[in-house]
Amino acid sequence: MSARDVKSSLAHLDPYLREWLPEYMVPAAVVVLEALPLTVNGKVDRRALPVPEWERGGEVFRGPRDAREELLCGLFAEVLGVASVGIDDGFFELGGDSILSIQLVSRARRAGVVLSVRDVFEQQSVAGLVGVADWSGEGRAAGGGVVDEPVGVFAGLPIVSWLAERGGEWRGFNQSQVVRTPAGLSEAALRAGWRAVLEHHDGLRLRVVDAAAVPVGVEVLPAGEVRAGGCLVRVDAAGCAGEGAWRALVEREAVRAREALDPVAGAVVRLVWLDRGPAEWGALVIVAHHLVVDGVSWRVLVRLVWLDRGPAEWGALVIVAHHLVVDGVSWRVLLPDLAEAVTAAAAETAADAGAGSGADAGVVLAPVGTSVRRWSAEVARQARTPERVAELPWWRSVLAERTAVADGDLDPTRDTHGTAGSYAVALPAEVSRVVLTRTAGLFNAGVDDVLLTALALALSRWTARGDGAAGGGGGWVLDLESHGRDEELLPGADLSRTVGWFTSMYPVRVDAGPAAWREVTAGGPVVGAAIKRVKEQLRATPGRGSGFGMLRYLNPETAAALRGQLPPQIGFNYLGRFTTATGEEPTTTAGGGGGGGVDWGVLAAGVAGQCGRTPLGHVLEVNAVAQQDRAGGLVLRATWSWASRLLDGEAVRELAGLWAEALTGIARHTTDPGAGGLTPTDAALTTITQDELDELELELDLDDWENS
């Protein structure tokens, strides 16, 4: 075969394979050899195979060929923070996750292209999405013609009842952000912009009407009934000099805002404006009750505190919101909308100095899709359907036997945020990159699959060495959190721009199988087997876990059966990827040298902390996040928190170290030519075992096609 013939054949090979094979089986690169290297036994010698050419300048890379592909490639690059994207590049292989997929869907819809999160998961590439997207701009109707009335009383989502069930003090349970405000910002523009956001997003006007009920009763108030000015506080920060003084000011005002939250009264968000003067940028500290940033709003569930440093200085806006009204997805909607609304209001004010309180008349924000109330009604309806009730035996079996990490269970009066221990770990940048991108692609897995595999391996090693309770042979029962915005529950639903607490929490049992620790840290084959095993265990969860909360809190008959089960002692949550204005890790305080940031960029997160009397949710909790650094790379960070009455801090720190070692071993494993491969759920072969599939791959060299 001549070189020209080879080149011609390769040009036709890719479209031919894409016509006949599913996306995950199409090779990302093709290497032409005169002959395959063989071992003495006549099998392919994988270690002798040349490394495929991955350079993007090679012939394999395909750029956009028309306006539609160009638009989607641009959206991919924008959401993922990369310079360019080819039409065959996988969204998750580039570092995407489920929360970023929601952002992609939201931005596509703003551009007039209708996609679903499921489309992103199934197609993964621009080449796949361009054919399934709705380019008409008309969208897809939700709920079979049911009218979406966002205002009124309704049963809160399951996560709200979970929070109330813990007991103790939870009125200050919040999320908070500090954002930099531009120099010259006026209080009139800030108030007008916030008023526009408050009236646009129904979830921010939520309040609790019956906290004792199961499910908890909540209400969305009509637009205009929550006074925007009551959420905002301006603090004169012009005389605040020095890093230490600035940090102390931010912390003090954030805590004050947190203490002002009242879900029952409807006080769920507080904005604190640290105003440094009209010619300097400032900072906005946003503290939100978790019910708003991810669920329910009480009359004052948000507080804004503006730290004003004077007309020639930047400032800061501290936003404190009760968790009832916000979640991780909500912040990605709320902050850009606030920046857009305030900027528009400022322009309106400049054009008409007499606009006054009417300065928000020109603020037009992108429409919100499905409301919190409509979504909650559908979740409540599904809780009583035969399909959901049929899941009950599954959930009971998961919770039937628990491997404990501590001898006792939580006491809401003693095991609180005020008595908890905390420890943060960060993986090296290169290990983080491989874990967050290449590993997921090799195993056609999610980042959470990989992180949970490492946790299961670390827990088994930890207990085997006598640290913590003995056991783990039957796996570990954990509570997992997901974003809960599974739009498949309501065909046509669009939650990509809905502010609220939608989180789903559900138990899973993970068992990584037997593994010698030296093989784990060396990145041996046992690592790949563990990832495949855990991945399949998680895939077996019905409905991606959405049904557990329904049956536990929204159906009285099934709730009784689940209430008596022992809850998991371990909680795990992968928050996805976050970026701050400075490219630094979000800290618990915002420094005063924020000049390297950008206006309306996030300076810090979690500044308000939690009330010391708020009960812990688990004996041990792990919250992981992929943080983009100054160089644009990803760093995986995790915060470990625990009930210090029940667990020894030194032991938990050792467990965190073992988790990091396991992840490093996973990263090493990806350099093995035999790493990766399919699992039964990938191939839709429900009757085949993993061993049989592995053998089939060896015989047919399927993984050579997939990984080359």
XYZ file of C-alpha atoms in Angstrom:
708
model
C 0.000 0.000 0.000
C 1.466 3.376 -0.988
C 1.691 6.314 1.404
C -1.016 8.064 -0.621
C -3.284 5.010 -0.342
C -2.713 4.839 3.417
C -3.582 8.517 3.826
C -6.717 8.103 1.714
C -7.836 5.063 3.695
C -7.343 6.854 7.009
C -9.406 9.797 5.797
C -12.349 7.456 5.181
C -11.828 5.304 8.265
C -13.011 7.821 10.875
C -16.432 8.603 9.336
C -16.934 4.902 8.584
C -16.291 3.906 12.201
C -18.538 6.680 13.500
C -21.348 5.364 11.338
C -21.140 1.837 12.739
C -19.692 2.144 16.257
C -20.867 3.926 19.419
C -18.887 7.067 20.312
C -16.817 5.481 23.080
C -15.453 2.792 20.709
C -14.232 5.183 18.017
C -10.428 5.595 18.228
C -9.135 9.073 18.976
C -5.966 8.388 16.968
C -4.813 5.804 14.425
C -1.239 4.526 14.168
C -0.248 2.636 11.007
C 2.229 -0.240 11.480
C 3.795 -2.625 8.992
C 3.123 -5.444 11.474
C 1.845 -5.826 15.024
C 4.587 -6.701 17.560
C 3.932 -10.090 19.123
C 4.979 -11.839 22.321
C 6.522 -15.325 22.316
C 2.987 -16.661 22.849
C 1.752 -15.039 19.667
C -0.328 -12.341 21.368
C -0.013 -8.619 20.734
C 2.906 -7.158 22.710
C 1.192 -4.052 24.055
C 4.337 -2.609 25.607
C 6.066 -2.637 22.228
C 3.320 -0.621 20.541
C 4.287 2.971 19.679
C 2.665 5.806 21.601
C -0.158 7.359 19.519
C 0.298 10.875 18.213
C -1.832 13.164 20.411
C -0.630 16.533 19.149
C -3.631 18.605 18.160
C -1.861 19.764 15.054
C -1.985 16.212 13.662
C -4.440 14.974 11.050
C -6.694 13.403 13.696
C -7.852 16.766 15.059
C -10.971 18.041 13.274
C -12.024 21.631 13.716
C -15.530 22.991 13.147
C -16.751 22.737 9.552
C -19.781 25.020 9.690
C -21.410 27.719 11.819
C -23.266 25.263 14.045
C -20.155 23.277 14.902
C -18.234 26.514 15.405
C -20.840 27.714 17.915
C -20.774 24.479 19.904
C -16.958 24.287 19.840
C -16.858 27.827 21.201
C -19.281 26.945 23.993
C -17.233 23.856 24.888
C -14.063 25.950 25.106
C -15.799 28.679 27.126
C -17.261 26.310 29.719
C -14.162 24.102 29.994
C -11.665 26.967 30.009
C -9.564 25.641 27.116
C -8.173 27.479 24.104
C -9.813 25.393 21.390
C -11.951 22.297 20.954
C -12.256 19.926 18.017
C -15.561 18.450 16.967
C -14.476 14.974 18.108
C -13.088 16.017 21.514
C -14.991 14.443 24.399
C -16.559 16.876 26.874
C -15.639 14.749 29.883
C -12.186 13.855 28.581
C -11.441 17.588 28.549
C -12.324 17.866 32.241
C -16.079 18.317 32.061
C -18.426 17.046 34.755
C -22.151 16.916 35.420
C -22.347 20.466 36.785
C -20.349 21.877 33.868
C -22.706 20.028 31.530
C -25.563 22.069 33.028
C -23.583 25.239 32.330
C -23.051 24.095 28.743
C -26.776 23.470 28.311
C -27.589 26.878 29.816
C -25.202 28.785 27.539
C -26.358 26.842 24.492
C -29.955 27.759 25.228
C -29.002 31.416 25.581
C -27.509 31.108 22.095
C -30.773 29.649 20.785
C -29.690 25.998 20.773
C -31.699 23.544 22.876
C -29.767 20.646 24.393
C -30.359 18.450 27.420
C -27.828 17.238 29.964
C -28.613 13.728 28.810
C -27.639 14.743 25.264
C -24.235 15.853 26.579
C -23.689 12.578 28.445
C -24.741 10.413 25.516
C -23.072 12.298 22.647
C -20.144 13.944 24.503
C -18.652 15.581 21.398
C -19.654 18.483 19.176
C -19.909 16.062 16.256
C -22.508 14.081 18.173
C -24.401 17.008 19.669
C -24.829 18.953 16.452
C -27.170 16.260 15.147
C -29.404 15.947 18.230
C -29.651 19.639 19.172
C -32.847 21.573 18.532
C -31.800 24.506 16.349
C -35.305 25.898 15.898
C -35.044 28.057 19.024
C -38.510 26.938 20.119
C -37.342 24.554 22.832
C -39.186 21.565 24.228
C -42.374 21.883 26.252
C -42.191 20.619 29.839
C -44.733 18.658 31.784
C -47.288 17.730 29.167
C -48.908 21.145 29.039
C -49.143 21.685 32.814
C -49.004 25.390 33.639
C -45.852 26.391 35.532
C -47.066 28.658 38.330
C -43.927 29.568 40.318
C -45.648 31.389 43.222
C -47.387 29.660 46.134
C -47.094 27.004 48.852
C -45.726 23.520 48.110
C -43.893 20.544 49.613
C -40.163 21.196 49.733
C -37.705 18.918 47.967
C -36.364 15.921 49.952
C -33.082 17.652 50.833
C -35.023 20.296 52.800
C -36.618 17.611 54.968
C -33.199 15.993 55.431
C -31.877 19.285 56.796
C -34.823 19.812 59.147
C -34.702 16.204 60.367
C -31.180 16.669 61.723
C -32.588 18.941 64.411
C -30.590 21.543 66.287
C -29.825 25.013 64.945
C -30.100 25.210 61.161
C -31.449 28.703 60.507
C -27.938 29.905 59.638
C -26.999 26.967 57.385
C -25.531 28.914 54.494
C -23.285 29.307 51.498
C -21.339 32.509 50.926
C -19.268 34.230 48.265
C -17.165 37.386 48.122
C -17.047 39.141 44.765
C -15.024 42.150 43.723
C -17.066 45.242 42.855
C -15.822 47.879 40.395
C -14.550 51.287 41.367
C -17.182 53.976 41.134
C -20.108 51.648 41.851
C -23.117 53.521 43.202
C -25.444 52.218 45.862
C -28.429 53.053 43.625
C -27.117 50.815 40.829
C -26.326 47.986 43.236
C -29.781 48.115 44.807
C -31.499 48.321 41.417
C -29.488 45.394 40.051
C -30.175 43.259 43.098
C -33.878 44.096 42.926
C -33.957 42.903 39.305
C -32.273 39.614 40.269
C -34.563 39.101 43.271
C -37.692 39.597 41.188
C -36.375 37.477 38.307
C -35.433 34.369 40.325
C -38.413 32.969 42.225
C -36.236 30.738 44.409
C -34.727 33.773 46.138
C -38.178 34.690 47.471
C -38.718 31.404 49.250
C -39.638 30.954 52.902
C -40.415 28.020 55.195
C -44.033 27.856 56.344
C -43.996 24.537 58.246
C -40.595 23.279 59.374
C -42.107 20.508 61.528
C -43.978 18.850 58.674
C -42.617 15.955 56.622
C -42.128 17.031 53.930
C -41.277 20.561 55.028
C -43.765 23.129 53.757
C -42.336 26.080 51.821
C -43.682 29.027 49.874
C -42.453 31.213 47.028
C -43.607 34.779 47.562
C -44.778 37.026 44.706
C -42.324 39.409 43.067
C -42.164 42.664 44.981
C -43.147 41.154 48.328
C -39.534 40.740 49.449
C -37.931 44.164 49.886
C -34.620 44.224 48.012
C -33.248 47.024 50.176
C -33.694 44.899 53.294
C -31.124 42.411 51.992
C -28.306 44.925 51.351
C -25.982 46.544 53.870
C -23.278 49.072 52.955
C -20.159 49.169 55.126
C -17.715 52.071 54.890
C -14.360 50.365 54.367
C -12.414 53.411 53.188
C -10.247 53.423 56.294
C -9.487 49.713 56.241
C -5.738 49.325 55.640
C -3.614 46.196 55.623
C -4.228 42.573 54.803
C -5.056 41.513 58.349
C -7.561 44.310 58.921
C -9.299 43.586 55.618
C -9.618 39.875 56.355
C -11.004 40.595 59.803
C -13.558 43.016 58.361
C -14.759 40.522 55.747
C -15.116 37.742 58.315
C -16.895 39.948 60.849
C -19.447 41.282 58.371
C -20.045 37.850 56.836
C -20.806 36.345 60.247
C -23.169 39.218 61.037
C -24.963 38.589 57.762
C -25.210 34.870 58.534
C -26.746 35.572 61.928
C -29.396 37.756 60.265
C -30.676 34.890 58.098
C -34.115 33.618 59.058
C -35.724 30.986 56.831
C -39.048 31.132 58.647
C -39.248 34.911 58.346
C -38.008 34.682 54.757
C -34.552 36.196 55.332
C -32.407 33.898 53.207
C -29.802 36.062 51.446
C -27.559 38.853 52.724
C -25.315 41.036 50.533
C -22.526 42.936 52.291
C -20.908 45.690 50.162
C -17.353 46.508 51.226
C -17.181 49.934 49.579
C -13.652 51.334 49.182
C -14.697 54.403 47.204
C -16.053 55.375 43.758
C -12.756 55.083 41.882
C -11.692 51.703 43.237
C -13.050 48.214 42.943
C -14.831 46.818 45.959
C -15.982 43.426 47.152
C -19.413 41.898 47.580
C -19.752 39.164 50.198
C -22.757 36.957 49.431
C -24.019 34.663 52.198
C -26.976 32.464 51.259
C -29.041 30.034 53.298
C -28.549 26.687 51.587
C -32.305 26.568 51.039
C -32.066 29.410 48.534
C -28.808 28.659 46.816
C -30.135 25.190 46.458
C -33.720 24.966 47.428
C -36.120 27.026 49.502
C -36.259 30.761 50.305
C -37.437 32.236 53.550
C -38.379 35.923 53.675
C -34.812 36.996 54.468
C -32.652 34.119 53.258
C -30.098 36.321 51.500
C -27.925 39.129 52.883
C -25.641 41.410 50.837
C -22.969 43.497 52.587
C -21.090 46.049 50.462
C -17.668 46.957 51.862
C -17.233 50.425 50.369
C -13.609 51.644 50.377
C -14.310 54.955 48.713
C -14.753 56.362 45.198
C -11.196 55.631 44.058
C -10.922 52.066 45.371
C -12.269 48.656 44.506
C -14.743 47.243 46.978
C -16.192 43.912 47.994
C -19.703 42.504 48.122
C -20.295 39.764 50.683
C -23.289 37.626 49.679
C -24.627 35.298 52.372
C -27.537 33.024 51.378
C -29.300 30.318 53.329
C -28.538 26.983 51.708
C -32.281 26.524 51.245
C -32.139 28.844 48.246
C -28.789 28.082 46.579
C -26.542 25.232 45.450
C -23.381 24.945 43.384
C -25.265 25.355 40.117
C -27.215 28.336 41.467
C -24.069 30.403 42.078
C -23.091 29.929 38.437
C -26.392 31.560 37.518
C -26.750 34.083 40.331
C -23.354 35.794 40.127
C -23.307 36.477 36.351
C -26.911 37.687 36.527
C -26.076 40.050 39.389
C -23.085 41.458 37.499
C -25.181 41.898 34.355
C -28.071 43.510 36.238
C -25.912 45.953 38.205
C -23.939 46.915 35.084
C -27.174 47.570 33.191
C -28.627 49.530 36.101
C -25.454 51.625 36.356
C -25.645 52.438 32.645
C -29.302 53.374 33.035
C -28.471 55.602 35.992
C -25.652 57.297 34.087
C -27.983 57.959 31.165
C -30.704 59.316 33.404
C -29.441 60.617 36.721
C -33.018 60.998 37.849
C -33.928 57.340 37.352
C -33.651 56.677 41.121
C -35.394 53.475 42.177
C -36.549 52.907 38.632
C -32.999 52.375 37.420
C -33.658 48.668 36.942
C -36.280 49.302 34.257
C -33.732 48.533 31.529
C -32.421 45.315 33.126
C -33.378 42.292 31.016
C -32.033 38.928 32.194
C -32.168 35.632 30.322
C -35.401 33.762 31.064
C -35.650 31.105 33.756
C -36.992 27.738 32.621
C -38.773 25.373 34.988
C -39.564 26.856 38.407
C -38.628 25.351 41.778
C -42.320 24.943 42.580
C -43.149 23.104 39.348
C -40.161 20.806 39.748
C -40.996 20.085 43.396
C -44.568 19.181 42.452
C -43.315 16.635 39.914
C -40.873 15.124 42.419
C -43.686 14.796 44.982
C -45.935 13.159 42.378
C -43.314 10.628 41.370
C -42.704 9.597 44.989
C -46.003 7.669 44.935
C -45.717 6.057 41.516
C -45.328 2.252 41.257
C -42.013 2.712 39.441
C -40.511 4.608 42.377
C -42.037 2.384 45.052
C -40.476 -0.601 43.267
C -37.044 0.817 44.183
C -37.682 0.342 47.924
C -36.066 -3.141 48.199
C -32.908 -1.778 46.556
C -32.510 1.055 49.045
C -33.249 -1.222 51.998
C -30.588 -3.675 50.830
C -27.985 -0.901 50.504
C -28.670 0.250 54.065
C -29.108 -3.253 55.516
C -25.536 -3.615 56.745
C -23.252 -0.719 57.531
C -19.485 -0.822 57.979
C -18.831 1.791 60.630
C -15.877 4.161 60.810
C -16.735 5.087 64.408
C -18.212 3.207 67.343
C -21.047 5.665 67.934
C -23.461 7.782 65.940
C -23.982 11.529 65.787
C -25.524 13.479 68.641
C -26.997 16.732 67.221
C -26.337 18.576 70.470
C -22.664 17.592 70.733
C -21.496 16.805 67.197
C -21.772 20.227 65.607
C -19.795 22.456 63.268
C -18.362 24.154 66.326
C -16.766 20.943 67.600
C -15.821 19.400 64.230
C -12.310 18.808 62.984
C -11.213 19.882 59.507
C -8.286 19.087 57.220
C -7.581 20.133 53.622
C -5.474 18.257 51.068
C -4.415 19.189 47.535
C -3.007 16.846 44.913
C -0.063 17.861 42.711
C -1.133 19.560 39.488
C -0.013 16.738 37.191
C -1.737 14.041 39.258
C -4.855 16.216 39.387
C -4.860 16.677 35.623
C -4.602 12.957 34.909
C -7.223 11.998 37.502
C -9.696 14.644 36.336
C -9.313 14.159 32.586
C -7.383 11.199 31.169
C -8.562 8.593 33.684
C -12.219 9.349 33.098
C -11.711 9.043 29.352
C -9.851 5.746 29.535
C -12.541 4.097 31.637
C -15.530 5.955 30.168
C -16.220 6.981 33.754
C -17.113 10.062 35.730
C -14.665 11.892 37.963
C -16.718 10.846 40.981
C -16.257 7.174 39.992
C -12.501 7.639 40.157
C -12.512 9.617 43.410
C -14.802 7.097 45.114
C -12.631 4.197 43.971
C -9.665 5.850 45.661
C -11.740 6.444 48.798
C -12.865 2.811 48.956
C -9.263 1.630 48.540
C -8.039 4.071 51.186
C -10.752 3.070 53.675
C -9.887 -0.606 53.314
C -6.185 0.111 53.836
C -6.982 2.396 56.791
C -9.054 -0.187 58.646
C -6.628 -3.005 57.838
C -3.916 -1.063 59.676
C -6.066 -0.741 62.769
C -7.108 2.883 62.285
C -10.829 3.248 62.863
C -13.310 0.397 63.147
C -12.312 -2.950 61.710
C -14.107 -4.145 58.611
C -14.802 -3.029 55.084
C -14.863 -6.510 53.579
C -18.443 -6.022 52.433
C -17.831 -2.550 51.098
C -18.569 0.880 52.476
C -21.946 2.562 52.650
C -21.662 6.255 51.808
C -24.058 9.114 51.271
C -23.442 10.675 47.859
C -24.578 14.098 46.758
C -25.485 14.968 43.195
C -26.813 18.179 41.685
C -30.311 16.679 41.539
C -31.244 18.446 38.319
C -32.071 15.280 36.404
C -34.338 16.755 33.767
C -35.369 13.293 32.592
C -37.789 13.233 35.533
C -39.873 15.864 33.763
C -39.490 15.675 29.967
C -38.890 19.113 28.539
C -37.858 20.605 31.880
C -35.107 23.230 31.904
C -33.370 23.753 35.248
C -30.167 25.190 33.806
C -31.046 28.704 35.050
C -33.236 27.893 38.050
C -31.889 29.086 41.408
C -32.576 26.776 44.349
C -31.382 23.813 46.406
C -31.934 20.779 44.167
C -29.300 18.483 45.684
C -30.063 14.758 45.799
C -28.506 12.734 48.607
C -28.625 8.951 48.458
C -26.733 5.949 49.887
C -24.443 3.708 47.852
C -22.331 0.706 48.713
C -18.856 0.718 47.175
C -16.434 -2.179 47.309
C -13.145 -1.859 45.421
C -12.351 -5.531 45.940
C -9.159 -7.092 47.281
C -6.064 -5.058 46.512
C -2.510 -5.162 47.844
C -1.579 -1.604 48.790
C 1.819 -1.766 47.094
C 0.048 -2.616 43.826
C -2.352 0.282 44.323
C 0.398 2.845 44.864
C 2.433 1.396 41.992
C -0.512 1.770 39.622
C -0.794 -1.928 38.859
C -3.659 -3.755 37.112
C -5.543 -4.010 40.411
C -6.248 -0.271 40.112
C -8.057 -0.649 36.800
C -10.063 -3.568 38.157
C -11.092 -1.478 41.163
C -12.248 1.448 39.010
C -14.343 -0.840 36.819
C -15.831 -2.547 39.860
C -16.834 0.671 41.623
C -18.066 2.231 38.394
C -20.458 -0.664 37.818
C -21.669 -0.536 41.424
C -22.539 3.136 41.037
C -24.168 2.578 37.635
C -26.465 0.007 39.226
C -28.066 2.710 41.396
C -31.645 3.169 40.148
C -32.459 6.543 38.648
C -29.029 7.958 39.573
C -30.247 8.105 43.171
C -33.117 10.537 42.676
C -35.713 8.122 44.053
C -34.233 7.651 47.522
C -35.171 11.090 48.833
C -38.632 10.768 47.310
C -39.297 7.499 49.125
C -37.630 8.635 52.348
C -39.473 11.947 52.763
C -42.324 12.339 50.261
C -44.144 8.998 50.514
C -45.433 8.212 54.055
C -45.667 4.470 53.394
C -42.121 3.994 52.143
C -40.718 6.590 54.561
C -41.611 4.369 57.510
C -39.644 1.476 56.014
C -36.514 3.580 55.458
C -36.627 5.656 58.636
C -35.491 2.760 60.808
C -32.359 2.012 58.759
C -28.974 3.087 60.098
C -27.769 6.122 58.124
C -24.324 6.116 56.466
C -21.562 7.567 58.621
C -19.614 8.853 55.614
C -20.696 11.587 53.217
C -18.967 12.352 49.907
C -19.519 15.207 47.493
C -17.612 16.153 44.341
C -18.468 19.794 43.666
C -17.032 19.962 40.170
C -14.789 22.725 38.860
C -14.620 26.218 40.299
C -12.679 29.321 39.327
C -11.962 32.463 41.347
C -11.167 35.907 40.032
C -7.551 35.603 41.087
C -7.021 32.023 39.971
C -6.287 31.103 43.565
C -8.034 28.565 45.754
C -11.207 29.999 47.303
C -10.312 30.757 50.896
C -12.312 31.453 54.009
C -11.320 35.111 53.835
C -10.732 37.650 51.103
C -7.428 39.468 51.194
C -7.135 43.182 50.695
C -4.706 42.965 47.813
C -7.357 41.917 45.308
C -6.063 44.188 42.589
C -5.073 41.139 40.540
C -8.704 40.132 40.198
C -11.432 41.146 37.795
C -14.613 43.038 38.523
C -17.439 40.758 39.643
C -15.019 37.850 39.945
C -15.122 35.591 43.002
C -12.487 36.500 45.578
C -13.368 33.946 48.244
C -15.963 31.381 49.274
C -17.258 30.110 52.593
C -16.374 33.328 54.434
C -19.426 33.203 56.712
C -18.698 29.718 57.988
C -21.455 27.734 59.666
C -23.067 28.423 63.003
C -21.209 26.471 65.671
C -24.507 24.986 66.891
C -25.470 23.529 63.490
C -25.407 19.695 63.678
C -23.057 17.722 61.460
C -24.578 15.633 58.699
C -22.104 12.733 58.921
C -19.397 11.383 61.192
C -16.944 11.918 58.314
C -17.460 14.120 55.266
C -15.291 14.619 52.186
C -15.932 17.574 49.886
C -13.746 17.580 46.767
C -13.420 20.297 44.137
C -11.373 20.835 40.967
C -9.821 24.286 41.255
C -8.382 26.122 38.271
C -5.036 27.720 39.122
C -3.324 30.812 37.672
C -1.790 28.791 34.844
C -5.182 27.450 33.821
C -4.447 23.955 35.117
C -6.614 21.939 37.467
C -5.799 21.156 41.084
C -7.902 18.632 42.967
C -8.557 19.746 46.543
C -10.572 18.052 49.261
C -11.750 19.177 52.674
C -12.150 16.417 55.249
C -14.361 17.197 58.240
C -15.320 14.914 61.090
C -17.002 14.632 64.476
C -14.036 15.040 66.810
C -15.934 13.274 69.608
C -16.077 10.105 67.507
C -12.951 10.175 65.331
C -9.320 10.985 66.064
C -7.962 13.819 63.956
C -4.603 12.168 63.361
C -6.344 9.056 62.057
C -8.484 11.091 59.654
C -5.426 12.925 58.351
C -3.796 9.565 57.708
C -6.901 8.431 55.805
C -6.757 11.598 53.705
C -3.124 10.821 52.927
C -4.024 7.282 51.866
C -6.705 8.676 49.561
C -4.112 10.935 47.934
C -1.742 7.953 47.570
C -4.487 5.911 45.917
C -5.226 8.714 43.447
C -1.520 8.989 42.640
C -1.509 5.251 41.961
C -4.504 5.673 39.670
C -2.649 8.384 37.751
C 0.357 6.053 37.375
C -1.906 3.291 36.128
C -3.017 5.386 33.136
C 0.507 5.166 31.677
C 0.073 1.396 31.283
C -0.799 0.594 27.638
C -3.418 -1.844 28.916
C -5.164 0.706 31.134
C -8.826 1.476 30.617
C -11.470 -0.511 28.839
C -15.183 -1.155 28.846
C -17.557 -2.334 31.543
C -20.843 -4.193 30.967
C -22.981 -1.049 31.222
C -20.885 0.597 28.491
C -21.557 -2.225 26.090
C -25.227 -2.577 27.125
C -24.542 -6.256 27.745
C -26.459 -7.002 30.918
C -25.681 -10.719 30.879
C -21.916 -10.468 30.475
C -19.504 -10.329 33.404
C -16.530 -8.005 33.688
C -14.126 -10.955 33.369
C -15.856 -12.099 30.182
C -15.766 -8.592 28.748
C -12.065 -8.214 29.607
C -11.330 -11.497 27.861
C -13.337 -10.391 24.836
C -11.351 -7.170 24.661
C -8.090 -9.107 24.759
C -9.182 -11.394 21.953
C -10.531 -8.628 19.722
C -8.074 -5.902 20.766
C -11.030 -3.593 21.428
C -9.087 -1.613 23.953
C -6.323 -1.029 21.430
C -8.878 0.701 19.246
C -10.284 2.644 22.182
C -7.019 3.833 23.665
C -5.002 4.463 20.515
